[in-house]
CSV table of C-alpha atoms and ligand atoms in Angstrom, one decimal:
chain,number,residue,atom,x,y,z
A,1,MET,CA,75.8,84.3,105.1
A,2,SER,CA,77.8,85.9,102.7
A,3,GLU,CA,81.5,84.3,102.0
A,4,ARG,CA,83.8,85.4,104.6
A,5,VAL,CA,86.1,88.2,103.5
A,6,THR,CA,89.0,86.4,105.2
A,7,ASN,CA,88.2,83.3,103.0
A,8,SER,CA,88.4,85.2,99.8
A,9,VAL,CA,92.1,86.2,100.6
A,10,ASP,CA,92.8,83.0,102.4
A,11,PHE,CA,93.8,85.1,105.4
A,12,TYR,CA,94.2,82.1,107.6
A,13,GLN,CA,95.9,79.9,105.3
A,14,GLY,CA,94.7,76.6,106.9
A,15,ASN,CA,94.8,77.8,110.6
A,16,ASN,CA,91.7,77.7,112.6
A,17,PRO,CA,90.9,81.1,114.4
A,18,GLN,CA,89.5,79.2,117.5
A,19,ASP,CA,92.8,77.1,117.4
A,20,LEU,CA,94.8,80.1,117.6
A,21,ILE,CA,92.8,81.7,120.5
A,22,ARG,CA,93.2,78.5,122.3
A,23,GLN,CA,97.1,78.4,121.8
A,24,TYR,CA,98.0,82.1,122.0
A,25,GLY,CA,95.1,83.3,124.4
A,26,SER,CA,92.3,85.9,123.6
A,27,PRO,CA,92.3,88.7,122.6
A,28,LEU,CA,94.9,88.3,119.7
A,29,TYR,CA,96.1,90.4,116.8
A,30,VAL,CA,96.7,88.0,113.9
A,31,TYR,CA,98.5,89.4,110.9
A,32,ASN,CA,99.4,88.0,107.4
A,33,GLU,CA,102.5,88.3,106.2
A,34,ARG,CA,101.5,87.9,102.6
A,35,VAL,CA,99.1,90.5,102.6
A,36,PHE,CA,101.5,92.8,104.5
A,37,ARG,CA,104.1,92.3,101.5
A,38,GLU,CA,101.6,92.6,99.0
A,39,LYS,CA,100.7,96.1,100.2
A,40,CYS,CA,104.3,97.2,100.5
A,41,LYS,CA,104.6,96.1,97.0
A,42,THR,CA,101.7,98.1,95.7
A,43,MET,CA,102.7,101.1,97.3
A,44,LYS,CA,106.5,100.6,96.3
A,45,THR,CA,105.7,100.4,92.7
A,46,LEU,CA,102.8,103.2,92.9
A,47,CYS,CA,104.6,105.9,91.1
A,48,PRO,CA,107.0,105.7,87.7
A,49,TYR,CA,109.3,108.4,89.2
A,50,SER,CA,113.0,107.6,89.6
A,51,GLY,CA,113.4,109.5,93.1
A,52,PHE,CA,110.0,107.9,94.5
A,53,ARG,CA,110.2,106.6,98.1
A,54,VAL,CA,107.9,105.3,100.2
A,55,ASN,CA,108.2,105.9,104.1
A,56,TYR,CA,106.0,103.3,106.1
A,57,ALA,CA,104.3,105.4,108.9
A,58,ILE,CA,105.3,103.2,111.7
A,59,LYS,CA,102.8,104.7,114.0
A,60,ALA,CA,100.3,102.5,112.3
A,61,ASN,CA,102.0,99.3,113.7
A,62,SER,CA,105.5,99.3,114.9
A,63,ASN,CA,105.8,95.6,115.7
A,64,LEU,CA,109.5,94.9,115.1
A,65,THR,CA,108.7,91.9,112.7
A,66,LEU,CA,106.6,94.1,110.7
A,67,MET,CA,108.7,96.8,110.4
A,68,ALA,CA,111.5,94.3,109.3
A,69,ILE,CA,109.4,93.1,106.7
A,70,ALA,CA,108.6,96.6,105.3
A,71,LEU,CA,112.5,97.4,105.2
A,72,GLU,CA,113.1,94.0,103.3
A,73,GLU,CA,110.4,95.2,100.7
A,74,GLY,CA,112.3,98.3,100.3
A,75,LEU,CA,110.4,100.9,102.3
A,76,LYS,CA,111.8,103.6,104.7
A,77,ALA,CA,110.1,104.9,107.5
A,78,ASP,CA,108.3,107.8,108.7
A,79,VAL,CA,108.7,108.1,112.5
A,80,SER,CA,106.5,110.3,115.1
A,81,SER,CA,108.5,110.4,118.0
A,82,ALA,CA,112.1,109.5,119.7
A,83,GLY,CA,110.7,106.2,120.8
A,84,GLU,CA,109.7,105.4,117.3
A,85,ILE,CA,113.3,106.2,116.1
A,86,VAL,CA,114.5,103.6,119.2
A,87,ALA,CA,112.1,101.0,117.7
A,88,ALA,CA,112.8,101.6,114.0
A,89,LEU,CA,116.6,101.7,114.5
A,90,ALA,CA,116.1,98.0,116.4
A,91,ALA,CA,114.2,96.7,113.5
A,92,GLY,CA,117.1,97.4,111.2
A,93,TYR,CA,116.6,100.8,109.8
A,94,LYS,CA,119.3,103.3,109.3
A,95,ALA,CA,119.2,107.1,110.2
A,96,ASP,CA,119.2,107.9,106.6
A,97,ASP,CA,115.8,105.7,106.1
A,98,LEU,CA,113.8,107.8,108.7
A,99,PHE,CA,112.1,111.0,108.5
A,100,PHE,CA,110.6,112.5,111.9
A,101,ILE,CA,107.7,114.4,111.5
A,102,ALA,CA,107.9,116.0,114.9
A,103,ASN,CA,104.7,117.9,116.3
A,104,ASN,CA,105.3,120.2,119.3
A,105,ILE,CA,108.6,118.3,120.7
A,106,SER,CA,110.7,119.3,123.5
A,107,GLU,CA,114.3,120.5,122.7
A,108,ASP,CA,115.4,117.2,124.4
A,109,GLU,CA,113.5,115.2,121.8
A,110,MET,CA,114.9,117.2,119.0
A,111,LYS,CA,118.4,116.9,120.3
A,112,PHE,CA,117.8,113.1,120.6
A,113,ALA,CA,117.2,113.0,116.7
A,114,ILE,CA,120.0,115.2,116.0
A,115,ASP,CA,122.3,113.0,117.8
A,116,LYS,CA,121.1,110.1,116.0
A,117,ASN,CA,121.5,112.0,112.6
A,118,VAL,CA,117.8,111.5,111.7
A,119,ILE,CA,116.1,114.6,109.7
A,120,LEU,CA,113.0,115.9,111.1
A,121,SER,CA,110.4,118.5,110.1
A,122,VAL,CA,109.2,121.0,112.5
A,123,ASP,CA,105.7,122.3,112.2
A,124,SER,CA,105.7,125.8,113.7
A,125,LEU,CA,107.8,128.8,113.4
A,126,SER,CA,108.5,128.5,117.3
A,127,GLN,CA,109.9,124.9,116.7
A,128,LEU,CA,112.0,126.2,113.7
A,129,GLU,CA,113.5,128.9,115.9
A,130,THR,CA,114.3,126.2,118.6
A,131,TYR,CA,115.7,123.9,116.3
A,132,GLY,CA,118.0,126.9,114.9
A,133,ARG,CA,119.2,127.8,118.3
A,134,ILE,CA,120.4,124.2,119.4
A,135,ASN,CA,121.8,123.1,115.9
A,136,ARG,CA,122.7,126.3,114.1
A,137,GLY,CA,123.8,125.4,110.4
A,138,GLY,CA,121.7,122.0,110.3
A,139,LYS,CA,119.5,120.5,108.1
A,140,ILE,CA,116.0,120.8,108.6
A,141,ALA,CA,112.3,120.1,106.6
A,142,VAL,CA,109.4,122.1,107.4
A,143,ARG,CA,105.9,121.1,107.5
A,144,PHE,CA,103.1,123.3,105.8
A,145,ASN,CA,99.6,123.5,106.1
A,146,THR,CA,98.5,124.2,102.7
A,147,GLY,CA,94.8,124.7,104.1
A,148,ILE,CA,93.8,121.3,102.3
A,149,GLY,CA,92.5,118.8,104.5
A,150,GLY,CA,90.4,115.8,104.3
A,151,GLY,CA,89.7,112.4,106.2
A,152,HIS,CA,87.1,110.1,107.5
A,153,HIS,CA,86.6,112.0,110.8
A,154,GLU,CA,87.1,115.4,112.0
A,155,LYS,CA,90.0,114.1,114.5
A,156,VAL,CA,92.2,113.0,111.4
A,157,VAL,CA,91.9,115.7,109.2
A,158,THR,CA,95.2,117.4,109.3
A,159,GLY,CA,95.2,120.4,107.0
A,160,GLY,CA,93.2,123.6,107.3
A,161,ASP,CA,93.3,126.3,110.0
A,162,ASP,CA,91.1,124.0,112.4
A,163,THR,CA,94.0,121.7,112.6
A,164,LYS,CA,96.9,122.0,114.9
A,165,PHE,CA,99.5,121.1,112.1
A,166,GLY,CA,101.9,122.8,109.9
A,167,ILE,CA,102.8,126.6,109.1
A,168,LEU,CA,100.5,128.4,106.9
A,169,THR,CA,101.8,129.0,103.6
A,170,ALA,CA,101.3,132.8,104.5
A,171,TYR,CA,104.4,132.3,106.7
A,172,VAL,CA,107.0,131.6,103.8
A,173,PRO,CA,108.7,134.8,104.4
A,174,GLU,CA,109.2,134.2,108.1
A,175,VAL,CA,110.3,130.7,107.6
A,176,LYS,CA,113.0,132.3,105.3
A,177,ALA,CA,114.0,134.6,107.7
A,178,LEU,CA,114.7,132.0,110.2
A,179,LEU,CA,116.4,129.7,107.8
A,180,SER,CA,118.9,132.7,107.2
A,181,LYS,CA,119.1,133.9,110.9
A,182,TYR,CA,120.3,130.2,112.1
A,183,GLU,CA,122.2,129.4,108.6
A,184,LEU,CA,119.9,126.2,108.1
A,185,GLN,CA,119.6,124.4,105.1
A,186,LEU,CA,116.0,123.5,104.2
A,187,VAL,CA,116.1,120.2,102.7
A,188,GLY,CA,112.6,119.1,102.7
A,189,ILE,CA,109.2,120.2,102.9
A,190,ASN,CA,106.3,118.2,103.8
A,191,HIS,CA,102.5,118.0,104.5
A,192,HIS,CA,99.7,115.4,105.2
A,193,ILE,CA,96.1,116.3,104.6
A,194,GLY,CA,94.7,113.6,106.6
A,195,SER,CA,93.6,110.0,106.5
A,196,GLN,CA,91.1,108.5,104.1
A,197,PHE,CA,90.6,111.2,102.0
A,198,ALA,CA,89.2,111.6,98.3
A,199,GLN,CA,91.9,111.0,95.7
A,200,GLU,CA,91.5,114.4,94.1
A,201,LEU,CA,92.5,116.1,97.0
A,202,TYR,CA,95.6,114.2,97.1
A,203,ILE,CA,96.8,115.6,93.8
A,204,ASP,CA,95.6,119.2,94.7
A,205,GLY,CA,97.8,118.8,97.6
A,206,VAL,CA,101.0,117.8,95.5
A,207,VAL,CA,100.2,120.8,93.2
A,208,THR,CA,99.9,123.3,96.2
A,209,LEU,CA,103.1,122.0,98.1
A,210,LEU,CA,105.2,121.8,95.0
A,211,ASN,CA,104.2,125.6,94.4
A,212,ILE,CA,105.6,126.2,97.8
A,213,ALA,CA,108.8,124.3,97.0
A,214,ARG,CA,109.5,126.7,94.1
A,215,GLU,CA,110.2,129.3,97.0
A,216,PHE,CA,113.2,127.3,98.3
A,217,ASP,CA,116.4,126.4,96.2
A,218,THR,CA,118.1,124.0,98.8
A,219,LEU,CA,115.5,121.1,98.7
A,220,GLU,CA,116.4,117.3,98.6
A,221,PHE,CA,112.9,116.0,99.0
A,222,VAL,CA,109.3,116.8,99.2
A,223,ASP,CA,107.0,114.6,101.3
A,224,PHE,CA,103.3,114.5,100.3
A,225,GLY,CA,102.1,112.6,103.3
A,226,GLY,CA,99.9,109.5,103.8
A,227,GLY,CA,96.2,108.8,104.5
A,228,PHE,CA,95.8,106.4,101.5
A,229,TYR,CA,92.4,105.0,101.6
A,230,ILE,CA,91.4,101.4,102.6
A,231,PRO,CA,87.9,99.7,102.1
A,232,TYR,CA,86.4,99.2,105.9
A,233,HIS,CA,83.2,98.1,104.3
A,234,LYS,CA,84.2,95.0,102.4
A,235,GLN,CA,81.2,92.8,103.7
A,236,ASP,CA,79.0,95.5,101.8
A,237,GLY,CA,81.0,95.0,98.4
A,238,GLU,CA,83.1,97.8,98.9
A,239,LYS,CA,86.3,97.8,96.8
A,240,ALA,CA,89.8,99.3,97.0
A,241,PHE,CA,90.5,102.4,95.0
A,242,ASP,CA,92.8,102.0,92.0
A,243,LEU,CA,95.7,104.1,93.4
A,244,LYS,CA,97.6,104.0,89.7
A,245,PRO,CA,96.0,107.2,88.5
A,246,VAL,CA,97.4,109.0,91.6
A,247,GLY,CA,100.7,107.4,91.0
A,248,LYS,CA,100.9,108.5,87.5
A,249,SER,CA,100.0,112.0,88.0
A,250,LEU,CA,102.2,112.3,91.0
A,251,ALA,CA,105.3,111.3,88.7
A,252,GLU,CA,103.9,113.6,86.1
A,253,HIS,CA,104.0,116.5,88.4
A,254,MET,CA,107.3,115.6,89.8
A,255,GLN,CA,108.9,115.4,86.2
A,256,LYS,CA,107.6,118.6,85.5
A,257,PHE,CA,108.4,120.3,88.5
A,258,SER,CA,112.1,118.7,88.4
A,259,ALA,CA,112.6,120.1,85.0
A,260,GLN,CA,111.6,123.5,86.1
A,261,TYR,CA,113.6,123.1,89.6
A,262,GLY,CA,116.6,122.0,87.9
A,263,LYS,CA,117.1,119.1,89.9
A,264,GLU,CA,115.3,115.6,90.4
A,265,LEU,CA,114.0,115.8,94.0
A,266,VAL,CA,113.2,113.0,96.0
A,267,CYS,CA,109.6,112.3,96.2
A,268,MET,CA,108.3,110.8,99.5
A,269,ILE,CA,104.9,109.4,100.6
A,270,GLU,CA,103.9,108.2,104.0
A,271,PRO,CA,101.3,105.5,104.0
A,272,GLY,CA,100.5,103.9,107.5
A,273,ARG,CA,97.0,102.2,107.1
A,274,PHE,CA,97.2,101.7,103.6
A,275,ILE,CA,100.4,99.1,104.3
A,276,ALA,CA,99.1,97.6,107.6
A,277,ALA,CA,95.5,97.5,108.0
A,278,GLU,CA,94.2,94.9,106.1
A,279,CYS,CA,97.0,92.5,107.1
A,280,GLY,CA,95.7,92.3,110.5
A,281,VAL,CA,92.5,90.8,112.2
A,282,LEU,CA,91.9,91.1,115.8
A,283,LEU,CA,90.4,87.9,117.5
A,284,GLY,CA,88.2,88.0,120.8
A,285,THR,CA,85.9,86.0,122.7
A,286,VAL,CA,82.3,86.5,123.7
A,287,HIS,CA,81.7,85.9,127.2
A,288,ALA,CA,78.4,87.3,127.7
A,289,VAL,CA,75.2,87.6,125.9
A,290,LYS,CA,72.2,89.7,127.1
A,291,LYS,CA,69.2,91.8,126.1
A,292,LEU,CA,68.5,95.2,127.2
A,293,GLY,CA,64.9,96.0,126.0
A,294,ALA,CA,65.0,95.5,122.4
A,295,VAL,CA,68.8,95.6,122.1
A,296,ASN,CA,71.0,92.5,121.8
A,297,TYR,CA,74.4,92.9,123.5
A,298,ALA,CA,77.5,90.5,123.0
A,299,GLY,CA,79.9,91.2,125.7
A,300,THR,CA,83.5,90.6,124.6
A,301,ASP,CA,87.1,90.7,126.0
A,302,MET,CA,87.9,93.5,123.3
A,303,GLY,CA,87.7,96.6,125.3
A,304,PHE,CA,88.8,99.8,124.1
A,305,SER,CA,92.3,99.2,125.7
A,306,VAL,CA,92.5,96.4,123.4
A,307,PHE,CA,91.2,98.4,120.3
A,308,ALA,CA,90.4,101.9,120.3
A,309,ARG,CA,89.3,103.3,116.7
A,310,PRO,CA,85.6,102.6,117.3
A,311,THR,CA,85.5,104.4,120.5
A,312,LEU,CA,87.8,107.2,119.4
A,313,TYR,CA,86.4,107.8,115.8
A,314,ASP,CA,83.2,105.6,115.6
A,315,SER,CA,85.1,103.9,113.0
A,316,HIS,CA,83.5,100.8,111.3
A,317,HIS,CA,85.1,97.4,111.1
A,318,ASP,CA,83.4,94.4,109.6
A,319,VAL,CA,83.1,91.6,112.1
A,320,GLU,CA,83.1,87.6,111.3
A,321,VAL,CA,82.2,84.9,113.5
A,322,TYR,CA,83.9,81.7,114.2
A,323,ARG,CA,82.3,78.8,115.9
A,324,ASP,CA,83.4,75.4,116.5
A,325,GLY,CA,79.7,74.0,115.9
A,326,GLU,CA,77.6,75.1,113.2
A,327,ILE,CA,76.6,79.0,112.9
A,328,THR,CA,72.7,78.9,112.7
A,329,GLY,CA,69.6,81.2,113.3
A,330,ALA,CA,68.2,84.1,111.8
A,331,GLU,CA,70.5,87.2,111.7
A,332,VAL,CA,69.6,89.7,114.6
A,333,LEU,CA,71.0,93.2,115.2
A,334,VAL,CA,73.6,93.3,117.8
A,335,ASN,CA,75.9,95.6,119.6
A,336,ILE,CA,79.3,94.1,120.2
A,337,VAL,CA,80.7,96.0,123.2
A,338,GLY,CA,84.1,95.8,125.3
A,339,ASN,CA,84.7,94.9,129.0
A,340,GLN,CA,85.7,98.1,130.4
A,341,CYS,CA,84.1,100.6,132.5
A,342,GLU,CA,82.8,103.1,130.1
A,343,SER,CA,79.8,103.3,128.0
A,344,GLY,CA,81.7,104.3,124.9
A,345,ASP,CA,83.6,100.8,124.9
A,346,TYR,CA,82.4,99.2,121.9
A,347,ILE,CA,83.6,97.5,118.8
A,348,ALA,CA,80.5,97.5,116.5
A,349,ASN,CA,76.9,98.8,116.9
A,350,LYS,CA,73.7,97.3,115.3
A,351,ARG,CA,75.5,94.5,113.2
A,352,LEU,CA,73.2,91.9,111.6
A,353,LEU,CA,74.8,88.6,112.7
A,354,PRO,CA,73.7,85.1,113.5
A,355,PRO,CA,72.4,84.9,117.3
A,356,LEU,CA,75.8,85.1,119.2
A,357,LYS,CA,76.7,82.6,122.0
A,358,GLU,CA,79.4,82.4,124.9
A,359,ARG,CA,82.7,81.3,123.7
A,360,ASP,CA,82.1,82.5,120.0
A,361,VAL,CA,85.2,83.9,118.5
A,362,LEU,CA,84.7,87.1,116.6
A,363,GLY,CA,87.3,88.5,114.1
A,364,VAL,CA,87.4,92.3,113.6
A,365,LEU,CA,88.7,92.9,110.3
A,366,ASP,CA,91.5,95.6,109.1
A,367,THR,CA,92.7,96.0,112.4
A,368,GLY,CA,96.6,95.7,111.5
A,369,ALA,CA,96.7,99.7,111.8
A,370,TYR,CA,96.2,101.8,114.6
A,371,GLY,CA,95.1,98.5,116.6
A,372,PHE,CA,97.7,97.1,118.9
A,373,SER,CA,99.6,100.4,118.4
A,374,MET,CA,96.9,102.5,120.1
A,375,SER,CA,96.3,99.8,122.9
A,376,SER,CA,96.8,100.6,126.2
A,377,GLN,CA,96.8,98.8,129.9
A,378,TYR,CA,93.5,100.5,131.0
A,379,ASN,CA,91.7,98.7,133.8
A,380,HIS,CA,95.2,96.8,134.0
A,381,ARG,CA,94.5,94.6,131.3
A,382,GLN,CA,97.2,93.2,129.4
A,383,ARG,CA,97.7,94.4,126.0
A,384,PRO,CA,97.2,91.1,123.7
A,385,ALA,CA,99.8,89.1,122.2
A,386,GLU,CA,100.5,89.3,118.2
A,387,VAL,CA,101.1,86.6,115.8
A,388,LEU,CA,102.3,86.3,112.1
A,389,ILE,CA,101.0,83.8,109.5
A,390,ARG,CA,103.9,83.2,107.5
A,391,VAL,CA,103.7,82.8,103.9
A,392,ASP,CA,103.9,79.2,104.2
A,393,GLY,CA,101.2,79.2,106.3
A,394,SER,CA,103.2,78.4,109.7
A,395,VAL,CA,102.3,80.7,112.6
A,396,LYS,CA,104.9,82.7,114.7
A,397,LEU,CA,104.4,84.7,118.1
A,398,ILE,CA,105.8,88.0,117.3
A,399,ARG,CA,104.9,89.7,120.6
A,400,ARG,CA,103.9,87.8,123.8
A,401,ARG,CA,101.2,88.8,125.9
A,402,GLU,CA,102.5,90.8,128.9
A,403,THR,CA,102.0,89.6,132.5
A,404,TYR,CA,100.4,91.1,135.2
A,405,GLU,CA,103.8,91.1,137.1
A,406,GLU,CA,105.4,93.1,134.3
A,407,MET,CA,102.6,95.6,134.5
A,408,LEU,CA,104.0,96.5,137.8
A,409,VAL,CA,107.5,96.7,137.4
A,410,ASN,CA,108.1,100.4,136.7
A,411,MET,CA,106.2,101.4,139.9
A,412,GLN,CA,107.0,102.0,143.4
A,413,GLY,CA,104.9,100.8,146.2
A,414,LEU,CA,104.4,103.2,149.2
B,1,LIG,C1,99.4,109.4,110.5
B,1,LIG,C2,100.1,109.9,109.7
B,1,LIG,C3,100.6,109.4,108.4
B,1,LIG,C4,99.8,107.9,108.3
B,1,LIG,O1,98.4,107.9,107.8
B,1,LIG,P1,97.8,106.7,107.6
B,1,LIG,O2,96.2,107.2,107.3
B,1,LIG,O3,98.0,105.7,108.2
B,1,LIG,O4,98.2,106.5,106.2
B,1,LIG,C5,101.3,110.0,107.6
B,1,LIG,N1,102.1,111.0,108.0
B,1,LIG,C6,101.7,111.7,108.9
B,1,LIG,C7,102.5,113.2,109.3
B,1,LIG,C8,100.8,111.4,109.8
B,1,LIG,O5,100.4,112.0,111.1
């Protein structure tokens, strides 16, 4: 077997995955603080432009401890709902640190953000009109759809006509009309082209958004979105992209733009997955093995209520096997599935692994982003606990597993 990806980065720092499961239960999200901090630093130093600001997209992982660490590392936050505003404030962020990228929100949710002094971006003329009506004279940002989109799956491409996001560039005159009708100050414009896009596309997006920025003279910031690529196929030797050229190009475009605009605008980006994905491994346990015809199955406790990305996007995640005894036998193809009542409930299909046994512990890699945050209570299964391996190697419980009783408290019997 090839060297474990987790060994190559000393992910467990001396902790044994089976012991973690014994102590905290299965399944379990395990995060590594050192890896998380490294990712924050990489982003923080990406772009040599004085007004550069990194907003961590907390929808990727909004555990209070991780959010607080990102804040310590100098990151601000991108929030996508009123609930995320509450969570970010609880983690220690100030209203000024937050940018709310809203999509089809109610008037109440808008009012909530306004009351908390959090700047929000609207992504339709209809929402701009609503905002103007309830907050005449206020500050607002607008999300544009520049027609540039890209990503790892059609469900995460967020630019172009076939997505629901943003105001098309052709509507700049209508945006201006609404701004003046309600005496609004447009303080920022933003876009987000998708997740796991090609690097060149990002810079195309920067150029296009800056061209729109020239149409408005009241701006304080431009925000180019997140979606930075992470290598999900590390077992096949996939390496991370060198992001430095993107950062350098971004700085050059911003400097040139600022000189023409006559003012240094703040330049924001919104990485979510890049910050959080690689600091996380989801541990789960094999409870059943079987063969249906020629297909081997390993049945685990990692259903899509615990980890939804494979079911939702057919995402690939590398899987490692941990066993107290020796791991032996010629590798076979196996489908690793969950315990829920849907045939789409799977973690990994057709993986070459040594024959699996009951009680084997599996590690699903790069699950720190869109793992716990997309988990649910489907089938009345508890969402897992989360633990953090501190920089010194000690383990801290940062979310305990919920109880069955807690899952009932908001309901009323007949
Ligand atoms: C989801 C999202 C992000 C973060 O995307 P990642 O792929 O996790 O970097 C950033 N901005 C917006 C508007 C988003 O919807």
